[in-house]
Amino acid sequence: MKFYTVHLNDAETRETRQIVFVKEGMAWPALAIPLLWLLYHRLWFEAAGYFGLSLLLTAGLVYLGYGETPIMIASFALQLLVAAEGNELRRLALARKGAGFAAIVRGGSEEEAEERFFRDYDGALPAPRPAPAWGLPLKGGVWPAAHERAGAKSQAQTAPRSPHGREQSRGNDVLGVFPEPSGWRT
């Protein structure tokens, strides 16, 4: 059995592109003809990157004086990389175009996976899941002065201590520890 990820894009006008099934695992046609496979799946940036990287790799190895065998091995390694990560490149391109992940479906073929997905389909497009937030949300301002401007009151807030033993003044919003201007004026 194969697994497919289902991606939904409500912004697409054609029904054939609103719901896209992407197979998990190796993209075998991309192993044989990677550039045509990338172009067929409308991965324009990725195809340009593959073409440019392939040219640079070949030209670099020829410049360094390697023979045909190392060039063929390096080209095959690049093809293998595209085949191994091709479906992930499709998922990233779909996310870049606004398609959200909806489900994972199992099936012997893409048609069987579509049948399973639409058999459980209740009529309305499931809402795409939002992308995970990779950072912690900030709660309030970063600097104590920003909390005061925002109206947040904190009894425990005090001015940070300077490593030089002097207290920093609360009136200026200077980042870092600077020497106090003594005697010079502009």
mmCIF file of C-alpha atoms in Angstrom:
data_model
loop_
_atom_site.group_PDB
_atom_site.id
_atom_site.type_symbol
_atom_site.label_atom_id
_atom_site.label_comp_id
_atom_site.label_asym_id
_atom_site.label_seq_id
_atom_site.Cartn_x
_atom_site.Cartn_y
_atom_site.Cartn_z
ATOM 1 C CA MET A 1 0.000 0.000 0.000
ATOM 2 C CA LYS A 2 1.113 3.522 -0.750
ATOM 3 C CA PHE A 3 0.434 6.627 1.284
ATOM 4 C CA TYR A 4 -0.636 9.935 -0.214
ATOM 5 C CA THR A 5 -0.877 13.377 1.343
ATOM 6 C CA VAL A 6 -3.908 15.435 0.369
ATOM 7 C CA HIS A 7 -3.459 19.169 -0.177
ATOM 8 C CA LEU A 8 -6.324 21.633 -0.592
ATOM 9 C CA ASN A 9 -6.148 24.998 -2.293
ATOM 10 C CA ASP A 10 -9.369 27.023 -2.287
ATOM 11 C CA ALA A 11 -7.728 29.824 -4.291
ATOM 12 C CA GLU A 12 -7.398 27.648 -7.412
ATOM 13 C CA THR A 13 -10.127 28.140 -9.991
ATOM 14 C CA ARG A 14 -9.823 24.750 -11.705
ATOM 15 C CA GLU A 15 -11.316 21.848 -9.783
ATOM 16 C CA THR A 16 -8.489 19.540 -10.829
ATOM 17 C CA ARG A 17 -5.996 21.675 -8.908
ATOM 18 C CA GLN A 18 -8.079 22.351 -5.791
ATOM 19 C CA ILE A 19 -7.349 18.929 -4.320
ATOM 20 C CA VAL A 20 -3.926 17.409 -5.041
ATOM 21 C CA PHE A 21 -2.675 13.971 -3.981
ATOM 22 C CA VAL A 22 1.098 13.603 -3.525
ATOM 23 C CA LYS A 23 2.634 10.153 -3.068
ATOM 24 C CA GLU A 24 4.970 9.482 -0.152
ATOM 25 C CA GLY A 25 8.379 8.083 -0.998
ATOM 26 C CA MET A 26 10.600 7.930 -4.058
ATOM 27 C CA ALA A 27 9.517 9.526 -7.336
ATOM 28 C CA TRP A 28 10.741 6.797 -9.714
ATOM 29 C CA PRO A 29 10.141 8.708 -12.978
ATOM 30 C CA ALA A 30 12.302 11.523 -11.577
ATOM 31 C CA LEU A 31 15.201 9.090 -11.362
ATOM 32 C CA ALA A 32 15.134 8.506 -15.129
ATOM 33 C CA ILE A 33 14.212 12.000 -16.387
ATOM 34 C CA PRO A 34 14.451 14.491 -13.509
ATOM 35 C CA LEU A 35 14.226 17.720 -15.514
ATOM 36 C CA LEU A 36 11.139 16.607 -17.455
ATOM 37 C CA TRP A 37 9.554 15.296 -14.235
ATOM 38 C CA LEU A 38 10.088 18.663 -12.516
ATOM 39 C CA LEU A 39 8.656 20.536 -15.512
ATOM 40 C CA TYR A 40 5.665 18.158 -15.759
ATOM 41 C CA HIS A 41 4.763 18.901 -12.138
ATOM 42 C CA ARG A 42 5.200 22.658 -12.718
ATOM 43 C CA LEU A 43 8.141 22.977 -10.354
ATOM 44 C CA TRP A 44 9.714 25.836 -12.313
ATOM 45 C CA PHE A 45 12.176 27.113 -9.692
ATOM 46 C CA GLU A 46 13.249 23.613 -8.795
ATOM 47 C CA ALA A 47 13.760 22.726 -12.483
ATOM 48 C CA ALA A 48 15.877 25.840 -13.005
ATOM 49 C CA GLY A 49 17.878 24.976 -9.881
ATOM 50 C CA TYR A 50 18.415 21.393 -11.037
ATOM 51 C CA PHE A 51 19.482 22.526 -14.512
ATOM 52 C CA GLY A 52 21.892 25.138 -13.129
ATOM 53 C CA LEU A 53 23.330 22.788 -10.515
ATOM 54 C CA SER A 54 23.778 20.073 -13.126
ATOM 55 C CA LEU A 55 25.656 22.473 -15.415
ATOM 56 C CA LEU A 56 27.834 23.760 -12.562
ATOM 57 C CA LEU A 57 28.606 20.255 -11.371
ATOM 58 C CA THR A 58 29.584 19.056 -14.835
ATOM 59 C CA ALA A 59 31.607 22.184 -15.673
ATOM 60 C CA GLY A 60 33.361 22.076 -12.302
ATOM 61 C CA LEU A 61 34.370 18.446 -12.660
ATOM 62 C CA VAL A 62 35.574 19.002 -16.236
ATOM 63 C CA TYR A 63 37.570 22.030 -15.083
ATOM 64 C CA LEU A 64 39.179 19.979 -12.314
ATOM 65 C CA GLY A 65 40.231 17.393 -14.889
ATOM 66 C CA TYR A 66 38.016 14.468 -13.922
ATOM 67 C CA GLY A 67 37.085 11.911 -16.563
ATOM 68 C CA GLU A 68 33.688 10.741 -17.743
ATOM 69 C CA THR A 69 33.119 8.166 -14.989
ATOM 70 C CA PRO A 70 33.196 10.605 -12.020
ATOM 71 C CA ILE A 71 31.004 13.048 -13.966
ATOM 72 C CA MET A 72 28.444 10.296 -14.636
ATOM 73 C CA ILE A 73 28.515 9.225 -10.969
ATOM 74 C CA ALA A 74 28.001 12.811 -9.792
ATOM 75 C CA SER A 75 25.156 13.331 -12.284
ATOM 76 C CA PHE A 76 23.507 10.099 -11.150
ATOM 77 C CA ALA A 77 23.847 11.174 -7.506
ATOM 78 C CA LEU A 78 22.082 14.442 -8.361
ATOM 79 C CA GLN A 79 19.323 12.501 -10.162
ATOM 80 C CA LEU A 80 18.981 10.209 -7.150
ATOM 81 C CA LEU A 81 18.643 13.223 -4.863
ATOM 82 C CA VAL A 82 15.868 14.693 -7.029
ATOM 83 C CA ALA A 83 14.072 11.337 -7.116
ATOM 84 C CA ALA A 84 14.338 10.874 -3.346
ATOM 85 C CA GLU A 85 13.151 14.390 -2.499
ATOM 86 C CA GLY A 86 10.935 15.068 -5.527
ATOM 87 C CA ASN A 87 7.603 14.545 -3.797
ATOM 88 C CA GLU A 88 8.728 16.694 -0.882
ATOM 89 C CA LEU A 89 9.595 19.410 -3.394
ATOM 90 C CA ARG A 90 6.030 19.107 -4.726
ATOM 91 C CA ARG A 91 4.628 19.519 -1.202
ATOM 92 C CA LEU A 92 6.756 22.599 -0.585
ATOM 93 C CA ALA A 93 5.676 24.111 -3.911
ATOM 94 C CA LEU A 94 2.008 23.448 -3.078
ATOM 95 C CA ALA A 95 2.441 25.125 0.312
ATOM 96 C CA ARG A 96 4.128 28.079 -1.394
ATOM 97 C CA LYS A 97 1.080 28.395 -3.679
ATOM 98 C CA GLY A 98 -1.293 28.404 -0.723
ATOM 99 C CA ALA A 99 -2.398 24.766 -0.558
ATOM 100 C CA GLY A 100 -2.829 23.428 2.939
ATOM 101 C CA PHE A 101 -2.300 19.894 4.206
ATOM 102 C CA ALA A 102 -5.645 18.134 4.737
ATOM 103 C CA ALA A 103 -5.123 14.412 5.265
ATOM 104 C CA ILE A 104 -3.039 11.301 4.714
ATOM 105 C CA VAL A 105 -4.746 8.567 2.690
ATOM 106 C CA ARG A 106 -3.686 4.993 1.998
ATOM 107 C CA GLY A 107 -4.305 3.186 -1.275
ATOM 108 C CA GLY A 108 -2.842 0.790 -3.810
ATOM 109 C CA SER A 109 -2.883 3.526 -6.438
ATOM 110 C CA GLU A 110 -3.730 7.211 -6.592
ATOM 111 C CA GLU A 111 -7.247 6.391 -7.847
ATOM 112 C CA GLU A 112 -7.877 4.080 -4.889
ATOM 113 C CA ALA A 113 -6.577 6.751 -2.489
ATOM 114 C CA GLU A 114 -8.926 9.283 -4.095
ATOM 115 C CA GLU A 115 -11.848 6.856 -3.685
ATOM 116 C CA ARG A 116 -11.026 6.364 0.003
ATOM 117 C CA PHE A 117 -10.670 10.091 0.589
ATOM 118 C CA PHE A 118 -13.937 11.022 -1.141
ATOM 119 C CA ARG A 119 -15.825 8.093 0.453
ATOM 120 C CA ASP A 120 -15.232 9.749 3.833
ATOM 121 C CA TYR A 121 -15.710 13.191 2.311
ATOM 122 C CA ASP A 122 -18.719 14.929 3.864
ATOM 123 C CA GLY A 123 -19.379 17.415 1.065
ATOM 124 C CA ALA A 124 -17.522 20.453 2.340
ATOM 125 C CA LEU A 125 -13.853 20.921 1.767
ATOM 126 C CA PRO A 126 -12.023 20.300 5.031
ATOM 127 C CA ALA A 127 -10.270 23.407 6.273
ATOM 128 C CA PRO A 128 -6.546 23.229 5.674
ATOM 129 C CA ARG A 129 -4.508 23.007 8.824
ATOM 130 C CA PRO A 130 -2.385 26.054 9.569
ATOM 131 C CA ALA A 131 1.364 25.777 9.320
ATOM 132 C CA PRO A 132 3.011 25.041 12.657
ATOM 133 C CA ALA A 133 4.447 28.003 14.518
ATOM 134 C CA TRP A 134 8.129 27.307 15.003
ATOM 135 C CA GLY A 135 8.762 29.975 17.621
ATOM 136 C CA LEU A 136 7.337 30.977 20.927
ATOM 137 C CA PRO A 137 4.888 33.854 20.745
ATOM 138 C CA LEU A 138 6.037 37.023 22.432
ATOM 139 C CA LYS A 139 3.866 38.186 25.301
ATOM 140 C CA GLY A 140 4.320 41.920 25.485
ATOM 141 C CA GLY A 141 7.281 44.062 24.629
ATOM 142 C CA VAL A 142 10.852 42.922 24.815
ATOM 143 C CA TRP A 143 12.272 45.888 26.710
ATOM 144 C CA PRO A 144 10.840 47.194 29.994
ATOM 145 C CA ALA A 145 10.188 50.602 28.409
ATOM 146 C CA ALA A 146 8.001 48.915 25.793
ATOM 147 C CA HIS A 147 5.887 47.349 28.553
ATOM 148 C CA GLU A 148 5.346 50.763 30.103
ATOM 149 C CA ARG A 149 4.375 52.315 26.782
ATOM 150 C CA ALA A 150 1.966 49.440 26.146
ATOM 151 C CA GLY A 151 0.343 50.042 29.514
ATOM 152 C CA ALA A 152 1.493 46.834 31.181
ATOM 153 C CA LYS A 153 2.164 47.415 34.881
ATOM 154 C CA SER A 154 4.680 45.252 36.663
ATOM 155 C CA GLN A 155 5.780 45.702 40.249
ATOM 156 C CA ALA A 156 8.924 43.574 39.853
ATOM 157 C CA GLN A 157 10.388 45.536 36.922
ATOM 158 C CA THR A 158 13.489 47.502 37.696
ATOM 159 C CA ALA A 159 16.102 49.099 35.524
ATOM 160 C CA PRO A 160 18.772 46.624 34.465
ATOM 161 C CA ARG A 161 22.097 46.915 36.282
ATOM 162 C CA SER A 162 25.130 47.957 34.342
ATOM 163 C CA PRO A 163 28.168 45.675 34.577
ATOM 164 C CA HIS A 164 30.197 48.826 35.377
ATOM 165 C CA GLY A 165 28.347 49.406 38.643
ATOM 166 C CA ARG A 166 26.274 52.373 37.441
ATOM 167 C CA GLU A 167 22.526 52.281 37.076
ATOM 168 C CA GLN A 168 21.169 52.903 33.593
ATOM 169 C CA SER A 169 18.689 55.722 33.335
ATOM 170 C CA ARG A 170 15.114 54.845 32.384
ATOM 171 C CA GLY A 171 14.641 57.957 30.274
ATOM 172 C CA ASN A 172 16.666 56.939 27.229
ATOM 173 C CA ASP A 173 16.092 53.941 25.004
ATOM 174 C CA VAL A 174 19.725 53.064 24.313
ATOM 175 C CA LEU A 175 20.656 49.455 23.670
ATOM 176 C CA GLY A 176 23.881 48.199 25.174
ATOM 177 C CA VAL A 177 26.281 49.661 27.714
ATOM 178 C CA PHE A 178 27.776 52.967 26.638
ATOM 179 C CA PRO A 179 30.024 55.285 28.628
ATOM 180 C CA GLU A 180 28.331 58.382 29.888
ATOM 181 C CA PRO A 181 29.232 61.528 27.959
ATOM 182 C CA SER A 182 31.275 63.499 30.438
ATOM 183 C CA GLY A 183 32.218 66.941 29.403
ATOM 184 C CA TRP A 184 31.531 66.909 25.693
ATOM 185 C CA ARG A 185 28.525 68.525 24.083
ATOM 186 C CA THR A 186 27.548 69.053 20.484
#
